[in-house]
């Protein structure tokens, strides 16, 4: 069985267009659940479900004051995804460098 990466949940959460829209909105600053629901065009209950997935994966955090819950970006989850992407990029850069070296050697051998 494959080991589950911390980034797996982040990518799962971001696979949904509504959740990506929430993240995009929150990059401009905090918003209430009602504001997010209005933007998405879905019920508050559906928005709360989306927010729960985002919170579970450290992409969003919220605070309740009285009856109003305000949400904001939590950079921890994005850092997990960024670290995973960086590892993948580094691995592929090394592979492509090795391929380039092999192709250079073949070109030199066929040109001689």
mmCIF file of N, CA, C and O in Angstrom:
data_model
loop_
_atom_site.group_PDB
_atom_site.id
_atom_site.type_symbol
_atom_site.label_atom_id
_atom_site.label_comp_id
_atom_site.label_asym_id
_atom_site.label_seq_id
_atom_site.Cartn_x
_atom_site.Cartn_y
_atom_site.Cartn_z
ATOM 1 N N UNK A 1 0.845 -1.181 0.000
ATOM 2 C CA UNK A 1 0.000 0.000 0.000
ATOM 3 C C UNK A 1 0.895 1.250 0.000
ATOM 4 O O UNK A 1 1.885 1.314 0.704
ATOM 5 N N UNK A 2 0.523 2.240 -0.799
ATOM 6 C CA UNK A 2 1.294 3.465 -0.879
ATOM 7 C C UNK A 2 1.105 4.317 0.364
ATOM 8 O O UNK A 2 0.015 4.371 0.931
ATOM 9 N N UNK A 3 2.181 4.961 0.766
ATOM 10 C CA UNK A 3 2.113 5.876 1.906
ATOM 11 C C UNK A 3 1.345 7.131 1.492
ATOM 12 O O UNK A 3 1.580 7.699 0.443
ATOM 13 N N UNK A 4 0.445 7.555 2.312
ATOM 14 C CA UNK A 4 -0.362 8.747 2.029
ATOM 15 C C UNK A 4 0.463 10.000 2.310
ATOM 16 O O UNK A 4 1.002 10.178 3.392
ATOM 17 N N UNK A 5 0.563 10.850 1.320
ATOM 18 C CA UNK A 5 1.276 12.126 1.441
ATOM 19 C C UNK A 5 0.375 13.147 2.114
ATOM 20 O O UNK A 5 -0.842 13.108 1.956
ATOM 21 N N UNK A 6 0.976 14.093 2.815
ATOM 22 C CA UNK A 6 0.206 15.186 3.408
ATOM 23 C C UNK A 6 -0.505 15.985 2.321
ATOM 24 O O UNK A 6 -1.592 16.526 2.542
ATOM 25 N N UNK A 7 0.087 16.023 1.143
ATOM 26 C CA UNK A 7 -0.489 16.799 0.046
ATOM 27 C C UNK A 7 -1.696 16.112 -0.591
ATOM 28 O O UNK A 7 -2.476 16.767 -1.288
ATOM 29 N N UNK A 8 -1.892 14.812 -0.356
ATOM 30 C CA UNK A 8 -3.014 14.102 -0.981
ATOM 31 C C UNK A 8 -4.350 14.768 -0.663
ATOM 32 O O UNK A 8 -5.172 14.989 -1.554
ATOM 33 N N UNK A 9 -4.560 15.072 0.595
ATOM 34 C CA UNK A 9 -5.816 15.704 1.003
ATOM 35 C C UNK A 9 -5.972 17.092 0.420
ATOM 36 O O UNK A 9 -7.075 17.503 0.056
ATOM 37 N N UNK A 10 -4.871 17.814 0.303
ATOM 38 C CA UNK A 10 -4.910 19.158 -0.281
ATOM 39 C C UNK A 10 -5.365 19.070 -1.731
ATOM 40 O O UNK A 10 -6.253 19.806 -2.165
ATOM 41 N N UNK A 11 -4.758 18.152 -2.488
ATOM 42 C CA UNK A 11 -5.145 18.014 -3.891
ATOM 43 C C UNK A 11 -6.589 17.534 -4.027
ATOM 44 O O UNK A 11 -7.311 17.971 -4.919
ATOM 45 N N UNK A 12 -7.013 16.646 -3.124
ATOM 46 C CA UNK A 12 -8.410 16.208 -3.133
ATOM 47 C C UNK A 12 -9.334 17.399 -2.876
ATOM 48 O O UNK A 12 -10.332 17.580 -3.576
ATOM 49 N N UNK A 13 -8.996 18.208 -1.890
ATOM 50 C CA UNK A 13 -9.833 19.368 -1.560
ATOM 51 C C UNK A 13 -9.892 20.353 -2.721
ATOM 52 O O UNK A 13 -10.944 20.924 -3.015
ATOM 53 N N UNK A 14 -8.784 20.552 -3.386
ATOM 54 C CA UNK A 14 -8.721 21.518 -4.486
ATOM 55 C C UNK A 14 -9.275 20.967 -5.798
ATOM 56 O O UNK A 14 -9.400 21.712 -6.773
ATOM 57 N N UNK A 15 -9.622 19.691 -5.815
ATOM 58 C CA UNK A 15 -10.177 19.100 -7.040
ATOM 59 C C UNK A 15 -11.591 19.614 -7.325
ATOM 60 O O UNK A 15 -12.055 19.547 -8.455
ATOM 61 N N UNK A 16 -12.247 20.156 -6.328
ATOM 62 C CA UNK A 16 -13.609 20.654 -6.488
ATOM 63 C C UNK A 16 -13.597 22.136 -6.864
ATOM 64 O O UNK A 16 -12.941 22.949 -6.193
ATOM 65 N N UNK A 17 -14.343 22.494 -7.903
ATOM 66 C CA UNK A 17 -14.366 23.883 -8.392
ATOM 67 C C UNK A 17 -14.901 24.856 -7.342
ATOM 68 O O UNK A 17 -14.411 25.987 -7.236
ATOM 69 N N UNK A 18 -15.904 24.454 -6.566
ATOM 70 C CA UNK A 18 -16.438 25.344 -5.537
ATOM 71 C C UNK A 18 -15.403 25.632 -4.458
ATOM 72 O O UNK A 18 -15.274 26.767 -3.992
ATOM 73 N N UNK A 19 -14.650 24.603 -4.085
ATOM 74 C CA UNK A 19 -13.631 24.819 -3.053
ATOM 75 C C UNK A 19 -12.489 25.694 -3.583
ATOM 76 O O UNK A 19 -11.955 26.530 -2.853
ATOM 77 N N UNK A 20 -12.147 25.511 -4.861
ATOM 78 C CA UNK A 20 -11.134 26.406 -5.444
ATOM 79 C C UNK A 20 -11.643 27.840 -5.471
ATOM 80 O O UNK A 20 -10.892 28.783 -5.212
ATOM 81 N N UNK A 21 -12.940 28.014 -5.752
ATOM 82 C CA UNK A 21 -13.523 29.366 -5.760
ATOM 83 C C UNK A 21 -13.461 29.986 -4.365
ATOM 84 O O UNK A 21 -13.205 31.186 -4.228
ATOM 85 N N UNK A 22 -13.687 29.188 -3.341
ATOM 86 C CA UNK A 22 -13.581 29.686 -1.964
ATOM 87 C C UNK A 22 -12.145 30.146 -1.692
ATOM 88 O O UNK A 22 -11.934 31.242 -1.156
ATOM 89 N N UNK A 23 -11.173 29.332 -2.075
ATOM 90 C CA UNK A 23 -9.770 29.699 -1.862
ATOM 91 C C UNK A 23 -9.453 30.986 -2.602
ATOM 92 O O UNK A 23 -8.835 31.911 -2.038
ATOM 93 N N UNK A 24 -9.874 31.080 -3.852
ATOM 94 C CA UNK A 24 -9.615 32.303 -4.630
ATOM 95 C C UNK A 24 -10.226 33.518 -3.952
ATOM 96 O O UNK A 24 -9.604 34.574 -3.856
ATOM 97 N N UNK A 25 -11.452 33.380 -3.458
ATOM 98 C CA UNK A 25 -12.106 34.501 -2.777
ATOM 99 C C UNK A 25 -11.350 34.885 -1.517
ATOM 100 O O UNK A 25 -11.142 36.057 -1.228
ATOM 101 N N UNK A 26 -10.920 33.899 -0.751
ATOM 102 C CA UNK A 26 -10.253 34.177 0.515
ATOM 103 C C UNK A 26 -8.847 34.745 0.329
ATOM 104 O O UNK A 26 -8.296 35.324 1.261
ATOM 105 N N UNK A 27 -8.271 34.616 -0.841
ATOM 106 C CA UNK A 27 -6.974 35.253 -1.075
ATOM 107 C C UNK A 27 -7.095 36.769 -1.068
ATOM 108 O O UNK A 27 -6.100 37.469 -0.886
ATOM 109 N N UNK A 28 -8.315 37.273 -1.239
ATOM 110 C CA UNK A 28 -8.538 38.726 -1.192
ATOM 111 C C UNK A 28 -8.852 39.207 0.221
ATOM 112 O O UNK A 28 -8.991 40.409 0.443
ATOM 113 N N UNK A 29 -8.994 38.284 1.162
ATOM 114 C CA UNK A 29 -9.258 38.653 2.548
ATOM 115 C C UNK A 29 -10.333 37.771 3.154
ATOM 116 O O UNK A 29 -10.993 36.998 2.460
ATOM 117 N N UNK A 30 -10.522 37.862 4.476
ATOM 118 C CA UNK A 30 -11.517 37.047 5.164
ATOM 119 C C UNK A 30 -12.931 37.283 4.627
ATOM 120 O O UNK A 30 -13.235 38.344 4.092
ATOM 121 N N UNK A 31 -13.770 36.266 4.794
ATOM 122 C CA UNK A 31 -15.172 36.353 4.378
ATOM 123 C C UNK A 31 -16.013 35.496 5.310
ATOM 124 O O UNK A 31 -15.534 34.515 5.873
ATOM 125 N N UNK A 32 -17.269 35.884 5.461
ATOM 126 C CA UNK A 32 -18.191 35.089 6.270
ATOM 127 C C UNK A 32 -18.705 33.913 5.448
ATOM 128 O O UNK A 32 -18.635 33.922 4.211
ATOM 129 N N UNK A 33 -19.233 32.926 6.135
ATOM 130 C CA UNK A 33 -19.806 31.765 5.458
ATOM 131 C C UNK A 33 -20.950 32.212 4.552
ATOM 132 O O UNK A 33 -21.070 31.737 3.419
ATOM 133 N N UNK A 34 -21.763 33.143 5.007
ATOM 134 C CA UNK A 34 -22.873 33.641 4.189
ATOM 135 C C UNK A 34 -22.382 34.318 2.917
ATOM 136 O O UNK A 34 -22.956 34.130 1.840
ATOM 137 N N UNK A 35 -21.316 35.090 3.022
ATOM 138 C CA UNK A 35 -20.743 35.735 1.842
ATOM 139 C C UNK A 35 -20.228 34.692 0.846
ATOM 140 O O UNK A 35 -20.444 34.818 -0.368
ATOM 141 N N UNK A 36 -19.587 33.680 1.367
ATOM 142 C CA UNK A 36 -19.063 32.620 0.498
ATOM 143 C C UNK A 36 -20.196 31.850 -0.174
ATOM 144 O O UNK A 36 -20.121 31.534 -1.361
ATOM 145 N N UNK A 37 -21.248 31.567 0.589
ATOM 146 C CA UNK A 37 -22.398 30.853 0.030
ATOM 147 C C UNK A 37 -23.038 31.664 -1.098
ATOM 148 O O UNK A 37 -23.398 31.118 -2.143
ATOM 149 N N UNK A 38 -23.173 32.961 -0.878
ATOM 150 C CA UNK A 38 -23.768 33.826 -1.901
ATOM 151 C C UNK A 38 -22.914 33.828 -3.158
ATOM 152 O O UNK A 38 -23.434 33.769 -4.278
ATOM 153 N N UNK A 39 -21.601 33.881 -2.992
ATOM 154 C CA UNK A 39 -20.702 33.881 -4.140
ATOM 155 C C UNK A 39 -20.804 32.571 -4.915
ATOM 156 O O UNK A 39 -20.820 32.572 -6.142
ATOM 157 N N UNK A 40 -20.875 31.459 -4.185
ATOM 158 C CA UNK A 40 -20.938 30.146 -4.830
ATOM 159 C C UNK A 40 -22.313 29.862 -5.427
ATOM 160 O O UNK A 40 -22.434 29.017 -6.312
ATOM 161 N N UNK A 41 -23.329 30.513 -4.894
ATOM 162 C CA UNK A 41 -24.686 30.241 -5.352
ATOM 163 C C UNK A 41 -25.221 28.918 -4.825
ATOM 164 O O UNK A 41 -26.018 28.256 -5.484
ATOM 165 N N UNK A 42 -24.754 28.539 -3.636
ATOM 166 C CA UNK A 42 -25.221 27.309 -2.994
ATOM 167 C C UNK A 42 -25.703 27.642 -1.589
ATOM 168 O O UNK A 42 -25.528 28.766 -1.114
ATOM 169 N N UNK A 43 -26.281 26.679 -0.923
ATOM 170 C CA UNK A 43 -26.793 26.906 0.426
ATOM 171 C C UNK A 43 -25.654 27.084 1.418
ATOM 172 O O UNK A 43 -24.516 26.669 1.163
ATOM 173 N N UNK A 44 -25.986 27.668 2.546
ATOM 174 C CA UNK A 44 -25.005 27.815 3.627
ATOM 175 C C UNK A 44 -24.549 26.428 4.083
ATOM 176 O O UNK A 44 -23.357 26.212 4.338
ATOM 177 N N UNK A 45 -25.472 25.481 4.147
ATOM 178 C CA UNK A 45 -25.117 24.121 4.575
ATOM 179 C C UNK A 45 -24.101 23.494 3.623
ATOM 180 O O UNK A 45 -23.125 22.865 4.068
ATOM 181 N N UNK A 46 -24.293 23.662 2.331
ATOM 182 C CA UNK A 46 -23.336 23.124 1.349
ATOM 183 C C UNK A 46 -21.988 23.824 1.487
ATOM 184 O O UNK A 46 -20.935 23.189 1.400
ATOM 185 N N UNK A 47 -22.020 25.117 1.721
ATOM 186 C CA UNK A 47 -20.785 25.883 1.895
ATOM 187 C C UNK A 47 -20.037 25.401 3.126
ATOM 188 O O UNK A 47 -18.809 25.248 3.094
ATOM 189 N N UNK A 48 -20.759 25.134 4.198
ATOM 190 C CA UNK A 48 -20.131 24.631 5.428
ATOM 191 C C UNK A 48 -19.452 23.285 5.157
ATOM 192 O O UNK A 48 -18.347 23.036 5.653
ATOM 193 N N UNK A 49 -20.071 22.437 4.349
ATOM 194 C CA UNK A 49 -19.449 21.149 4.012
ATOM 195 C C UNK A 49 -18.150 21.362 3.229
ATOM 196 O O UNK A 49 -17.140 20.701 3.498
ATOM 197 N N UNK A 50 -18.178 22.269 2.272
ATOM 198 C CA UNK A 50 -16.958 22.576 1.517
ATOM 199 C C UNK A 50 -15.885 23.129 2.449
ATOM 200 O O UNK A 50 -14.712 22.746 2.360
ATOM 201 N N UNK A 51 -16.275 24.022 3.339
ATOM 202 C CA UNK A 51 -15.321 24.614 4.277
ATOM 203 C C UNK A 51 -14.718 23.560 5.203
ATOM 204 O O UNK A 51 -13.538 23.640 5.549
ATOM 205 N N UNK A 52 -15.514 22.580 5.582
ATOM 206 C CA UNK A 52 -15.004 21.520 6.459
ATOM 207 C C UNK A 52 -13.887 20.743 5.767
ATOM 208 O O UNK A 52 -12.853 20.443 6.375
ATOM 209 N N UNK A 53 -14.071 20.437 4.486
ATOM 210 C CA UNK A 53 -13.022 19.742 3.729
ATOM 211 C C UNK A 53 -11.766 20.613 3.660
ATOM 212 O O UNK A 53 -10.651 20.124 3.855
ATOM 213 N N UNK A 54 -11.955 21.892 3.401
ATOM 214 C CA UNK A 54 -10.811 22.809 3.323
ATOM 215 C C UNK A 54 -10.108 22.941 4.675
ATOM 216 O O UNK A 54 -8.873 22.971 4.738
ATOM 217 N N UNK A 55 -10.878 22.997 5.754
ATOM 218 C CA UNK A 55 -10.284 23.090 7.094
ATOM 219 C C UNK A 55 -9.563 21.796 7.466
ATOM 220 O O UNK A 55 -8.474 21.844 8.045
ATOM 221 N N UNK A 56 -10.148 20.667 7.130
ATOM 222 C CA UNK A 56 -9.522 19.377 7.445
ATOM 223 C C UNK A 56 -8.155 19.235 6.787
ATOM 224 O O UNK A 56 -7.297 18.501 7.281
ATOM 225 N N UNK A 57 -7.963 19.948 5.681
ATOM 226 C CA UNK A 57 -6.708 19.861 4.941
ATOM 227 C C UNK A 57 -5.854 21.114 5.085
ATOM 228 O O UNK A 57 -4.955 21.363 4.288
ATOM 229 N N UNK A 58 -6.130 21.881 6.130
ATOM 230 C CA UNK A 58 -5.350 23.066 6.523
ATOM 231 C C UNK A 58 -5.244 24.121 5.420
ATOM 232 O O UNK A 58 -4.232 24.796 5.291
ATOM 233 N N UNK A 59 -6.312 24.265 4.636
ATOM 234 C CA UNK A 59 -6.336 25.299 3.602
ATOM 235 C C UNK A 59 -7.081 26.540 4.067
ATOM 236 O O UNK A 59 -6.853 27.635 3.562
ATOM 237 N N UNK A 60 -7.994 26.348 5.025
ATOM 238 C CA UNK A 60 -8.828 27.438 5.533
ATOM 239 C C UNK A 60 -8.938 27.271 7.045
ATOM 240 O O UNK A 60 -8.936 26.152 7.558
ATOM 241 N N UNK A 61 -9.035 28.382 7.734
ATOM 242 C CA UNK A 61 -9.363 28.336 9.166
ATOM 243 C C UNK A 61 -10.504 29.321 9.386
ATOM 244 O O UNK A 61 -10.691 30.262 8.601
ATOM 245 N N UNK A 62 -11.249 29.086 10.440
ATOM 246 C CA UNK A 62 -12.393 29.961 10.698
ATOM 247 C C UNK A 62 -12.476 30.292 12.175
ATOM 248 O O UNK A 62 -11.911 29.602 13.023
ATOM 249 N N UNK A 63 -13.212 31.362 12.424
ATOM 250 C CA UNK A 63 -13.424 31.828 13.794
ATOM 251 C C UNK A 63 -14.881 32.252 13.905
ATOM 252 O O UNK A 63 -15.401 32.940 13.020
ATOM 253 N N UNK A 64 -15.513 31.835 14.974
ATOM 254 C CA UNK A 64 -16.907 32.195 15.180
ATOM 255 C C UNK A 64 -16.988 33.252 16.278
ATOM 256 O O UNK A 64 -16.482 33.057 17.382
ATOM 257 N N UNK A 65 -17.614 34.360 15.950
ATOM 258 C CA UNK A 65 -17.873 35.431 16.911
ATOM 259 C C UNK A 65 -19.374 35.646 16.914
ATOM 260 O O UNK A 65 -19.944 36.088 15.912
ATOM 261 N N UNK A 66 -19.999 35.293 18.028
ATOM 262 C CA UNK A 66 -21.454 35.352 18.084
ATOM 263 C C UNK A 66 -22.037 34.335 17.125
ATOM 264 O O UNK A 66 -21.727 33.161 17.188
ATOM 265 N N UNK A 67 -22.853 34.811 16.197
ATOM 266 C CA UNK A 67 -23.474 33.913 15.217
ATOM 267 C C UNK A 67 -22.766 33.941 13.866
ATOM 268 O O UNK A 67 -23.198 33.284 12.930
ATOM 269 N N UNK A 68 -21.695 34.695 13.774
ATOM 270 C CA UNK A 68 -21.017 34.873 12.486
ATOM 271 C C UNK A 68 -19.695 34.111 12.475
ATOM 272 O O UNK A 68 -18.835 34.310 13.325
ATOM 273 N N UNK A 69 -19.550 33.244 11.480
ATOM 274 C CA UNK A 69 -18.291 32.509 11.288
ATOM 275 C C UNK A 69 -17.549 33.152 10.125
ATOM 276 O O UNK A 69 -18.061 33.260 9.023
ATOM 277 N N UNK A 70 -16.317 33.588 10.404
ATOM 278 C CA UNK A 70 -15.476 34.229 9.403
ATOM 279 C C UNK A 70 -14.326 33.290 9.051
ATOM 280 O O UNK A 70 -13.694 32.708 9.937
ATOM 281 N N UNK A 71 -14.064 33.171 7.763
ATOM 282 C CA UNK A 71 -13.031 32.261 7.269
ATOM 283 C C UNK A 71 -11.884 33.037 6.649
ATOM 284 O O UNK A 71 -12.078 34.137 6.123
ATOM 285 N N UNK A 72 -10.705 32.435 6.718
ATOM 286 C CA UNK A 72 -9.536 33.016 6.074
ATOM 287 C C UNK A 72 -8.613 31.893 5.617
ATOM 288 O O UNK A 72 -8.743 30.758 6.046
ATOM 289 N N UNK A 73 -7.667 32.249 4.760
ATOM 290 C CA UNK A 73 -6.705 31.281 4.232
ATOM 291 C C UNK A 73 -5.802 30.792 5.366
ATOM 292 O O UNK A 73 -5.387 31.565 6.224
ATOM 293 N N UNK A 74 -5.499 29.501 5.328
ATOM 294 C CA UNK A 74 -4.494 28.902 6.212
ATOM 295 C C UNK A 74 -3.389 28.388 5.294
ATOM 296 O O UNK A 74 -3.599 27.441 4.545
ATOM 297 N N UNK A 75 -2.225 29.002 5.309
ATOM 298 C CA UNK A 75 -1.176 28.636 4.350
ATOM 299 C C UNK A 75 -0.536 27.261 4.581
ATOM 300 O O UNK A 75 0.181 26.780 3.713
ATOM 301 N N UNK A 76 -0.808 26.611 5.689
ATOM 302 C CA UNK A 76 -0.150 25.333 5.994
ATOM 303 C C UNK A 76 -0.416 24.281 4.927
ATOM 304 O O UNK A 76 0.496 23.580 4.484
ATOM 305 N N UNK A 77 -1.653 24.143 4.499
ATOM 306 C CA UNK A 77 -1.993 23.137 3.494
ATOM 307 C C UNK A 77 -1.335 23.420 2.162
ATOM 308 O O UNK A 77 -0.854 22.501 1.485
ATOM 309 N N UNK A 78 -1.288 24.676 1.786
ATOM 310 C CA UNK A 78 -0.641 25.029 0.527
ATOM 311 C C UNK A 78 0.857 24.748 0.594
ATOM 312 O O UNK A 78 1.462 24.363 -0.407
ATOM 313 N N UNK A 79 1.443 24.898 1.768
ATOM 314 C CA UNK A 79 2.867 24.579 1.921
ATOM 315 C C UNK A 79 3.102 23.086 1.689
ATOM 316 O O UNK A 79 4.109 22.696 1.097
ATOM 317 N N UNK A 80 2.179 22.242 2.160
ATOM 318 C CA UNK A 80 2.299 20.794 1.926
ATOM 319 C C UNK A 80 2.276 20.485 0.439
ATOM 320 O O UNK A 80 3.073 19.692 -0.061
ATOM 321 N N UNK A 81 1.344 21.102 -0.284
ATOM 322 C CA UNK A 81 1.242 20.875 -1.724
ATOM 323 C C UNK A 81 2.480 21.421 -2.434
ATOM 324 O O UNK A 81 3.016 20.779 -3.344
ATOM 325 N N UNK A 82 2.927 22.582 -2.012
ATOM 326 C CA UNK A 82 4.109 23.194 -2.627
ATOM 327 C C UNK A 82 5.344 22.313 -2.441
ATOM 328 O O UNK A 82 6.142 22.132 -3.367
ATOM 329 N N UNK A 83 5.501 21.742 -1.260
ATOM 330 C CA UNK A 83 6.645 20.865 -0.987
ATOM 331 C C UNK A 83 6.585 19.626 -1.875
ATOM 332 O O UNK A 83 7.606 19.194 -2.430
ATOM 333 N N UNK A 84 5.404 19.047 -2.034
ATOM 334 C CA UNK A 84 5.250 17.878 -2.897
ATOM 335 C C UNK A 84 5.592 18.227 -4.339
ATOM 336 O O UNK A 84 6.325 17.502 -5.012
ATOM 337 N N UNK A 85 5.062 19.352 -4.816
ATOM 338 C CA UNK A 85 5.341 19.783 -6.192
ATOM 339 C C UNK A 85 6.833 20.040 -6.395
ATOM 340 O O UNK A 85 7.388 19.700 -7.444
ATOM 341 N N UNK A 86 7.491 20.617 -5.412
ATOM 342 C CA UNK A 86 8.927 20.881 -5.521
ATOM 343 C C UNK A 86 9.710 19.582 -5.620
ATOM 344 O O UNK A 86 10.647 19.475 -6.413
ATOM 345 N N UNK A 87 9.320 18.582 -4.818
ATOM 346 C CA UNK A 87 10.003 17.277 -4.909
ATOM 347 C C UNK A 87 9.821 16.669 -6.291
ATOM 348 O O UNK A 87 10.759 16.115 -6.864
ATOM 349 N N UNK A 88 8.604 16.771 -6.831
ATOM 350 C CA UNK A 88 8.346 16.227 -8.168
ATOM 351 C C UNK A 88 9.150 16.982 -9.220
ATOM 352 O O UNK A 88 9.731 16.383 -10.124
ATOM 353 N N UNK A 89 9.192 18.283 -9.112
ATOM 354 C CA UNK A 89 9.938 19.099 -10.077
ATOM 355 C C UNK A 89 11.424 18.742 -10.047
ATOM 356 O O UNK A 89 12.054 18.560 -11.089
ATOM 357 N N UNK A 90 11.974 18.626 -8.847
ATOM 358 C CA UNK A 90 13.389 18.283 -8.712
ATOM 359 C C UNK A 90 13.676 16.920 -9.331
ATOM 360 O O UNK A 90 14.652 16.755 -10.068
ATOM 361 N N UNK A 91 12.831 15.950 -9.047
ATOM 362 C CA UNK A 91 13.026 14.602 -9.597
ATOM 363 C C UNK A 91 12.980 14.635 -11.120
ATOM 364 O O UNK A 91 13.823 14.019 -11.796
ATOM 365 N N UNK A 92 12.007 15.342 -11.674
ATOM 366 C CA UNK A 92 11.898 15.400 -13.139
ATOM 367 C C UNK A 92 13.028 16.186 -13.765
ATOM 368 O O UNK A 92 13.499 15.849 -14.866
ATOM 369 N N UNK A 93 13.506 17.220 -13.115
ATOM 370 C CA UNK A 93 14.656 17.968 -13.647
ATOM 371 C C UNK A 93 15.893 17.073 -13.714
ATOM 372 O O UNK A 93 16.633 17.095 -14.695
ATOM 373 N N UNK A 94 16.087 16.239 -12.684
ATOM 374 C CA UNK A 94 17.225 15.308 -12.688
ATOM 375 C C UNK A 94 17.077 14.289 -13.817
ATOM 376 O O UNK A 94 18.048 13.990 -14.519
ATOM 377 N N UNK A 95 15.876 13.759 -13.988
ATOM 378 C CA UNK A 95 15.639 12.782 -15.063
ATOM 379 C C UNK A 95 15.894 13.403 -16.432
ATOM 380 O O UNK A 95 16.515 12.782 -17.295
ATOM 381 N N UNK A 96 15.413 14.615 -16.622
ATOM 382 C CA UNK A 96 15.602 15.275 -17.912
ATOM 383 C C UNK A 96 17.060 15.639 -18.145
ATOM 384 O O UNK A 96 17.551 15.566 -19.288
ATOM 385 N N UNK A 97 17.781 16.002 -17.081
ATOM 386 C CA UNK A 97 19.213 16.260 -17.212
ATOM 387 C C UNK A 97 19.948 14.991 -17.656
ATOM 388 O O UNK A 97 20.825 15.038 -18.532
ATOM 389 N N UNK A 98 19.601 13.853 -17.054
ATOM 390 C CA UNK A 98 20.230 12.583 -17.436
ATOM 391 C C UNK A 98 19.893 12.230 -18.878
ATOM 392 O O UNK A 98 20.751 11.783 -19.639
ATOM 393 N N UNK A 99 18.646 12.430 -19.278
ATOM 394 C CA UNK A 99 18.245 12.168 -20.661
ATOM 395 C C UNK A 99 19.027 13.065 -21.613
ATOM 396 O O UNK A 99 19.516 12.602 -22.655
ATOM 397 N N UNK A 100 19.169 14.335 -21.261
ATOM 398 C CA UNK A 100 19.938 15.254 -22.088
ATOM 399 C C UNK A 100 21.377 14.800 -22.249
ATOM 400 O O UNK A 100 21.943 14.866 -23.351
ATOM 401 N N UNK A 101 21.968 14.310 -21.166
ATOM 402 C CA UNK A 101 23.350 13.836 -21.220
ATOM 403 C C UNK A 101 23.459 12.610 -22.130
ATOM 404 O O UNK A 101 24.400 12.500 -22.930
ATOM 405 N N UNK A 102 22.511 11.689 -22.032
ATOM 406 C CA UNK A 102 22.520 10.502 -22.893
ATOM 407 C C UNK A 102 22.373 10.912 -24.353
ATOM 408 O O UNK A 102 23.094 10.420 -25.233
ATOM 409 N N UNK A 103 21.465 11.809 -24.641
ATOM 410 C CA UNK A 103 21.268 12.259 -26.018
ATOM 411 C C UNK A 103 22.497 12.995 -26.549
ATOM 412 O O UNK A 103 22.863 12.833 -27.719
ATOM 413 N N UNK A 104 23.148 13.786 -25.708
ATOM 414 C CA UNK A 104 24.379 14.464 -26.115
ATOM 415 C C UNK A 104 25.463 13.441 -26.462
ATOM 416 O O UNK A 104 26.170 13.581 -27.473
ATOM 417 N N UNK A 105 25.593 12.407 -25.631
ATOM 418 C CA UNK A 105 26.577 11.347 -25.884
ATOM 419 C C UNK A 105 26.286 10.638 -27.201
ATOM 420 O O UNK A 105 27.207 10.369 -27.988
ATOM 421 N N UNK A 106 25.019 10.347 -27.460
ATOM 422 C CA UNK A 106 24.642 9.676 -28.696
ATOM 423 C C UNK A 106 24.932 10.561 -29.911
ATOM 424 O O UNK A 106 25.386 10.086 -30.944
ATOM 425 N N UNK A 107 24.671 11.854 -29.774
ATOM 426 C CA UNK A 107 24.942 12.790 -30.871
ATOM 427 C C UNK A 107 26.430 12.857 -31.160
ATOM 428 O O UNK A 107 26.848 12.843 -32.318
ATOM 429 N N UNK A 108 27.244 12.888 -30.103
ATOM 430 C CA UNK A 108 28.689 12.944 -30.263
ATOM 431 C C UNK A 108 29.208 11.658 -30.914
ATOM 432 O O UNK A 108 30.102 11.683 -31.762
ATOM 433 N N UNK A 109 28.661 10.506 -30.489
ATOM 434 C CA UNK A 109 29.088 9.222 -31.045
ATOM 435 C C UNK A 109 28.711 9.088 -32.508
ATOM 436 O O UNK A 109 29.477 8.580 -33.311
ATOM 437 N N UNK A 110 27.525 9.542 -32.879
ATOM 438 C CA UNK A 110 27.099 9.407 -34.273
ATOM 439 C C UNK A 110 27.747 10.448 -35.162
ATOM 440 O O UNK A 110 27.886 10.241 -36.365
ATOM 441 N N UNK A 111 28.210 11.541 -34.590
ATOM 442 C CA UNK A 111 28.871 12.597 -35.359
ATOM 443 C C UNK A 111 30.347 12.326 -35.572
ATOM 444 O O UNK A 111 30.988 12.922 -36.425
ATOM 445 N N UNK A 112 30.917 11.399 -34.833
ATOM 446 C CA UNK A 112 32.358 11.115 -34.937
ATOM 447 C C UNK A 112 32.674 10.193 -36.075
ATOM 448 O O UNK A 112 32.040 9.369 -36.507
#
